[in-house]
Tab-separated table of C-alpha atoms in Angstrom:
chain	number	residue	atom	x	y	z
A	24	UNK	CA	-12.767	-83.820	38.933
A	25	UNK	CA	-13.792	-84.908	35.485
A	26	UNK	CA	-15.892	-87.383	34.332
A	27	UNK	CA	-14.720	-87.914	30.667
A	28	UNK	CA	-13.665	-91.309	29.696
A	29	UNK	CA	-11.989	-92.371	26.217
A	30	UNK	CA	-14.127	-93.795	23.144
A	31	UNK	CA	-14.086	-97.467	23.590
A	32	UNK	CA	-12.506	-97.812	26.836
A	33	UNK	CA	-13.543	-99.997	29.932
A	34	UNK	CA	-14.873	-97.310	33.020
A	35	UNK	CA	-12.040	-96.281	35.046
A	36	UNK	CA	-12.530	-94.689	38.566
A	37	UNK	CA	-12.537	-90.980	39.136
A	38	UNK	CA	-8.914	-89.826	40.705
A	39	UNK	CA	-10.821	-87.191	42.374
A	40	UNK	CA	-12.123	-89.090	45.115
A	41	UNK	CA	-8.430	-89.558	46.257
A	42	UNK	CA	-7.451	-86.669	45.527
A	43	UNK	CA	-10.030	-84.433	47.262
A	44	UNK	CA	-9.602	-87.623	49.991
A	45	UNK	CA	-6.678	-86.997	50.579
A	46	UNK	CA	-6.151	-83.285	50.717
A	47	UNK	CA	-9.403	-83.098	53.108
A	48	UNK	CA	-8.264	-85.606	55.493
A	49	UNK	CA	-4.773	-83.781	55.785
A	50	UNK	CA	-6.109	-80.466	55.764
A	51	UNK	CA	-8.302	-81.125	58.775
A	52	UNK	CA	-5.299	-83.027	60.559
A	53	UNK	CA	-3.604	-79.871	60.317
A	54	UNK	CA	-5.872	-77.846	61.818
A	55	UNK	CA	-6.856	-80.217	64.987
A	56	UNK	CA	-2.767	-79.631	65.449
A	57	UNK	CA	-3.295	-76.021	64.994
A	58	UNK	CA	-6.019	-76.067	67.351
A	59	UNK	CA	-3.375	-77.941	69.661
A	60	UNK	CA	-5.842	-81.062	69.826
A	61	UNK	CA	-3.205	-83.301	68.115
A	62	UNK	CA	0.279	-83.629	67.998
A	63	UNK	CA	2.654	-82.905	64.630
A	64	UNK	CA	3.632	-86.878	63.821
A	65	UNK	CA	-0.060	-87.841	62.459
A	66	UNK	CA	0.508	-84.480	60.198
A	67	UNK	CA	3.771	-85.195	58.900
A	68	UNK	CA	2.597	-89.238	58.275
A	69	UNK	CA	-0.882	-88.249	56.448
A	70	UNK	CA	1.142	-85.087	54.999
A	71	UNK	CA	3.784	-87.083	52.996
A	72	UNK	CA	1.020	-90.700	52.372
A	73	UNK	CA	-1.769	-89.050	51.573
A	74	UNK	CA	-1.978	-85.342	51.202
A	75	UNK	CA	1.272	-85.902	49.461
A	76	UNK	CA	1.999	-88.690	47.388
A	77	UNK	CA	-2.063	-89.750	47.022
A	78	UNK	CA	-3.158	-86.586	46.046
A	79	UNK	CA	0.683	-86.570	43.444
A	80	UNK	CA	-1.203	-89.930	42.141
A	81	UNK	CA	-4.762	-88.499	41.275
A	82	UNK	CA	-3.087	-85.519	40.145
A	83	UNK	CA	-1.388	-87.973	36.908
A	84	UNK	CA	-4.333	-89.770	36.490
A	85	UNK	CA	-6.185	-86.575	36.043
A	86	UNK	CA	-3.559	-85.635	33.546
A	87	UNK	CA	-4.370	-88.596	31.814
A	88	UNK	CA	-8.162	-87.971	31.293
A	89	UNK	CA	-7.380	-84.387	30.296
A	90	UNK	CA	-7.998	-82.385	33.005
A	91	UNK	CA	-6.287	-79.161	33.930
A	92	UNK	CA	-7.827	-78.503	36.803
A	93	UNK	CA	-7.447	-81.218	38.490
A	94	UNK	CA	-3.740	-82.242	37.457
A	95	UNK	CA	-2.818	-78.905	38.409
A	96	UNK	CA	-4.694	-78.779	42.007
A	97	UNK	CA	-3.629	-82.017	42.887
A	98	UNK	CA	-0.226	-82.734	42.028
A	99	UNK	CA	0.490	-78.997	43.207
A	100	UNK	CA	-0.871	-79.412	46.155
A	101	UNK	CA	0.472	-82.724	46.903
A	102	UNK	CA	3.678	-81.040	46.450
A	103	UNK	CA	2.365	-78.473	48.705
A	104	UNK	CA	1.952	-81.251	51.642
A	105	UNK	CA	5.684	-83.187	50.726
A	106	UNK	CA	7.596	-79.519	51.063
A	107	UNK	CA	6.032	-78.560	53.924
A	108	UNK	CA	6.528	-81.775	56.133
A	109	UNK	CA	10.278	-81.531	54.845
A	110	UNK	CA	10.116	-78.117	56.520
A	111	UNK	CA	8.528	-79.348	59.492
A	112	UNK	CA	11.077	-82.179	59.429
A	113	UNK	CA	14.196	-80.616	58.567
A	114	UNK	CA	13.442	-77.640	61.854
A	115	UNK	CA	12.593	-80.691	64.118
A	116	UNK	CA	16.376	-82.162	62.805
A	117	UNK	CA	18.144	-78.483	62.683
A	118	UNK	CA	18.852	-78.684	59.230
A	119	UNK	CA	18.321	-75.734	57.253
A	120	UNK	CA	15.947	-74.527	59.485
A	121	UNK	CA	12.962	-72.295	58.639
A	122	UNK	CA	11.954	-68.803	60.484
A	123	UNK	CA	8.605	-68.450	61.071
A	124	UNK	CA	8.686	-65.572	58.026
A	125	UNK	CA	10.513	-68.092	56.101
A	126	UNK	CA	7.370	-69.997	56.414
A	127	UNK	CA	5.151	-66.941	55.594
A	128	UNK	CA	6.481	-66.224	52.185
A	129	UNK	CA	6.244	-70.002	51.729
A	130	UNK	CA	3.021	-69.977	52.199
A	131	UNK	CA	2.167	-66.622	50.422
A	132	UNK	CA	3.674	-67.818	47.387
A	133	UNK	CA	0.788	-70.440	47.742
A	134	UNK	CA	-1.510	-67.877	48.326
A	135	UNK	CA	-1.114	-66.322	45.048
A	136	UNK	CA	-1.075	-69.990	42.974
A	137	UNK	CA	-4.437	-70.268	44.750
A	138	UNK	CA	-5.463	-67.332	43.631
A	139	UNK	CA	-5.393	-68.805	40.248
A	140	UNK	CA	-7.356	-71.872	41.204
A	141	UNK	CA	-9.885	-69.551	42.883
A	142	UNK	CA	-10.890	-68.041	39.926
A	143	UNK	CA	-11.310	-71.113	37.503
A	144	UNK	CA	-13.096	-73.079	40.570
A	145	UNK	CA	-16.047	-70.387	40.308
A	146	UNK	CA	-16.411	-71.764	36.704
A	147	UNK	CA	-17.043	-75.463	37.448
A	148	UNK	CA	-19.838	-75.992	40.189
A	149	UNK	CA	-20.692	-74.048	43.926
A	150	UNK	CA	-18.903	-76.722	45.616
A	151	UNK	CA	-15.578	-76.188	43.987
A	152	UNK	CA	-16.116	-72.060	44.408
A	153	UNK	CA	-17.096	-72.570	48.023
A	154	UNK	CA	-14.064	-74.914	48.683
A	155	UNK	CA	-11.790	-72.821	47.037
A	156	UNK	CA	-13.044	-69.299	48.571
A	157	UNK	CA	-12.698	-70.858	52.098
A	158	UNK	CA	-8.668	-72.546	50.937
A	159	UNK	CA	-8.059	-68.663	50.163
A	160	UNK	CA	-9.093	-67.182	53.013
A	161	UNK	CA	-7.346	-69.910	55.180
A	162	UNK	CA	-4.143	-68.992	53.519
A	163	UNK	CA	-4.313	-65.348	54.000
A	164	UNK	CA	-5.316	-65.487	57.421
A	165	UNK	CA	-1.898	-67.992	57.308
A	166	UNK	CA	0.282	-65.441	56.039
A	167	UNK	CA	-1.116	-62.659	58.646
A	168	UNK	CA	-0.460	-64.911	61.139
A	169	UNK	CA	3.284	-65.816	60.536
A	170	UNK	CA	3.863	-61.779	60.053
A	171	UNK	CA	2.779	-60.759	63.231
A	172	UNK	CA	-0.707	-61.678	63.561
A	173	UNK	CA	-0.579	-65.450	65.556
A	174	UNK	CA	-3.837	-65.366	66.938
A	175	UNK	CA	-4.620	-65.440	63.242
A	176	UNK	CA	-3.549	-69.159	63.093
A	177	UNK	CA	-6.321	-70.474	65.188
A	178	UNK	CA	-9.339	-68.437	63.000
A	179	UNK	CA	-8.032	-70.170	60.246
A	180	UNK	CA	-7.782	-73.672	61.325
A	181	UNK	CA	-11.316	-72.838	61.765
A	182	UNK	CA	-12.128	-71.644	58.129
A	183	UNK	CA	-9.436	-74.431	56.869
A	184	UNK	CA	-11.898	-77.217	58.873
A	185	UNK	CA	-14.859	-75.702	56.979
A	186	UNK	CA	-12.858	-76.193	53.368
A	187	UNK	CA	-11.779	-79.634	54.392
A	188	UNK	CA	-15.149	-80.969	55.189
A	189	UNK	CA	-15.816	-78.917	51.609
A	190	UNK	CA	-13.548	-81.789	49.540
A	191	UNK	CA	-14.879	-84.192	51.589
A	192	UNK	CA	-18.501	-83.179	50.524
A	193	UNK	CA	-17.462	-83.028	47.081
A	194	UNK	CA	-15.699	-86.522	47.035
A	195	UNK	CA	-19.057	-88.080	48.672
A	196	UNK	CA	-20.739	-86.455	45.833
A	197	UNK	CA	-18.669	-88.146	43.388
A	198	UNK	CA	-18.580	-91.147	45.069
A	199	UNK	CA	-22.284	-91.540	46.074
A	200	UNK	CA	-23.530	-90.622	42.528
A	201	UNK	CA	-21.941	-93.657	41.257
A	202	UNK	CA	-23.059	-96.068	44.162
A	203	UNK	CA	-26.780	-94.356	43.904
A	204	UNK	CA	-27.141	-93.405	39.764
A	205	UNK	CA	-28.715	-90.498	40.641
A	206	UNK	CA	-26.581	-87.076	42.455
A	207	UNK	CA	-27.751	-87.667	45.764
A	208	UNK	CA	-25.283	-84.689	47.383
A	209	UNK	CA	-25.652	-81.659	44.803
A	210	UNK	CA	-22.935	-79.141	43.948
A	211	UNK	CA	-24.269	-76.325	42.975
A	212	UNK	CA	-24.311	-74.082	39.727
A	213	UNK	CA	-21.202	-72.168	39.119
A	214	UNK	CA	-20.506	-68.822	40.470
A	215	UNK	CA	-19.214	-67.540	37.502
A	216	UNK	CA	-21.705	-68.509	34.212
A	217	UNK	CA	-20.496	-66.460	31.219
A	218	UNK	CA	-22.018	-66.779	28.111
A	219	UNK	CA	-20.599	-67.834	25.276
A	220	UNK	CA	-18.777	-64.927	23.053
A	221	UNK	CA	-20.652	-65.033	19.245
A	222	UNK	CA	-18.606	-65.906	16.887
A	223	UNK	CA	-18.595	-64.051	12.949
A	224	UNK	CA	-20.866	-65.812	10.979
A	225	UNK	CA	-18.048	-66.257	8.573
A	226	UNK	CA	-15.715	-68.421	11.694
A	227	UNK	CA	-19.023	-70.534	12.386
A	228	UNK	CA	-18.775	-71.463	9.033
A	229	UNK	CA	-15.449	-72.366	8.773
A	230	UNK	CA	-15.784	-74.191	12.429
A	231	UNK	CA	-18.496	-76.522	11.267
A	232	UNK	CA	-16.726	-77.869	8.067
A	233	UNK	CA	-13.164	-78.580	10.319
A	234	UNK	CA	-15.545	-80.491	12.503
């Protein structure tokens, strides 16, 4: 998700473009089972591969190049995919099995960590807000729908298919502005575009002779 690159340093590829690979692809795999259009083994494959372990991989690398965002979204979230296939597993195998409101405060817990990530994605680019905004609502409609509300499940595979295609939009982005040297697939401005606080003329002082 970030473009910076060391001083002196030979180009390196952007982890984002697995990363938002990788949870898009799973993500909409999910939701075609939802939708009962697919069975559960391609989910728990791409789950633990590539929504898991890919997106665990871009997450480091985005450590590397100094990225909050990103390391957190990524490695969290392909932590996300790895516990939930070991639920999905471990009820299949009737070891320590999972209610379906075991589930829901599973996933509400997620909820609220997106929350978080909902409010700093409205600070980088339309793209990220929008993909974000529509990873919320999929998640709350989630949690309604393991407390009582199942008809809930299918409206958000719907909204979940519309965030998927999201990353996927963003990773072209990435990808084709590279290939093309020019942003062929736009993102948008940010939703949120505060300006910057004034400093005391007395701190600007002081900031330009540390720098």
């Amino acid at each position: 998700m970030a473009d910076n690159q060391p001083p002196n340093q030979p180009p390196m590829g952007n982890p984002a473009v697995v990363g938002l690979a990788g949870f898009g692809l799973t993500t909409l795999i999910l939701q075609l089972h939802n939708l009962e259009l697919c069975g559960l083994g391609p989910v728990i494959a791409c789950g633990l591969i590539f929504g898991g372990f890919a997106q665990l991989m871009a997450g480091l690398q985005e450590f590397k190049a100094g990225n909050n965002f990103g390391y957190s979204a990524f490695c969290s979230y392909g932590a996300f995919w790895i516990a939930l296939c070991i639920i999905l597993l471990f009820n299949k195998y009737d070891i320590y099995t999972s209610s379906g409101t075991d589930v829901g405060y599973f996933l509400i817990v997620w909820t609220l960590y997106t929350i978080i990530l909902w409010i700093g994605a409205m600070r980088i680019h339309g793209a990220m807000a929008t993909t974000f905004t529509s990873l919320l609502a999929g998640f709350i409609l989630l949690d309604l729908a393991h407390f009582g509300y199942p008809a809930m499940t299918k409206v958000a595979a719907y909204v979940l298919i519309f965030c998927a295609l999201n990353a996927w939009y963003m990773m072209a982005h990435v990808i084709l502005k590279q290939v093309y040297g020019r942003d062929v697939l736009p993102v948008g401005k940010p939703w949120i575009d505060p300006k910057p606080v004034p400093q005391p003329l007395g701190q600007q002082a002081g900031a330009s002779v540390s720098h």
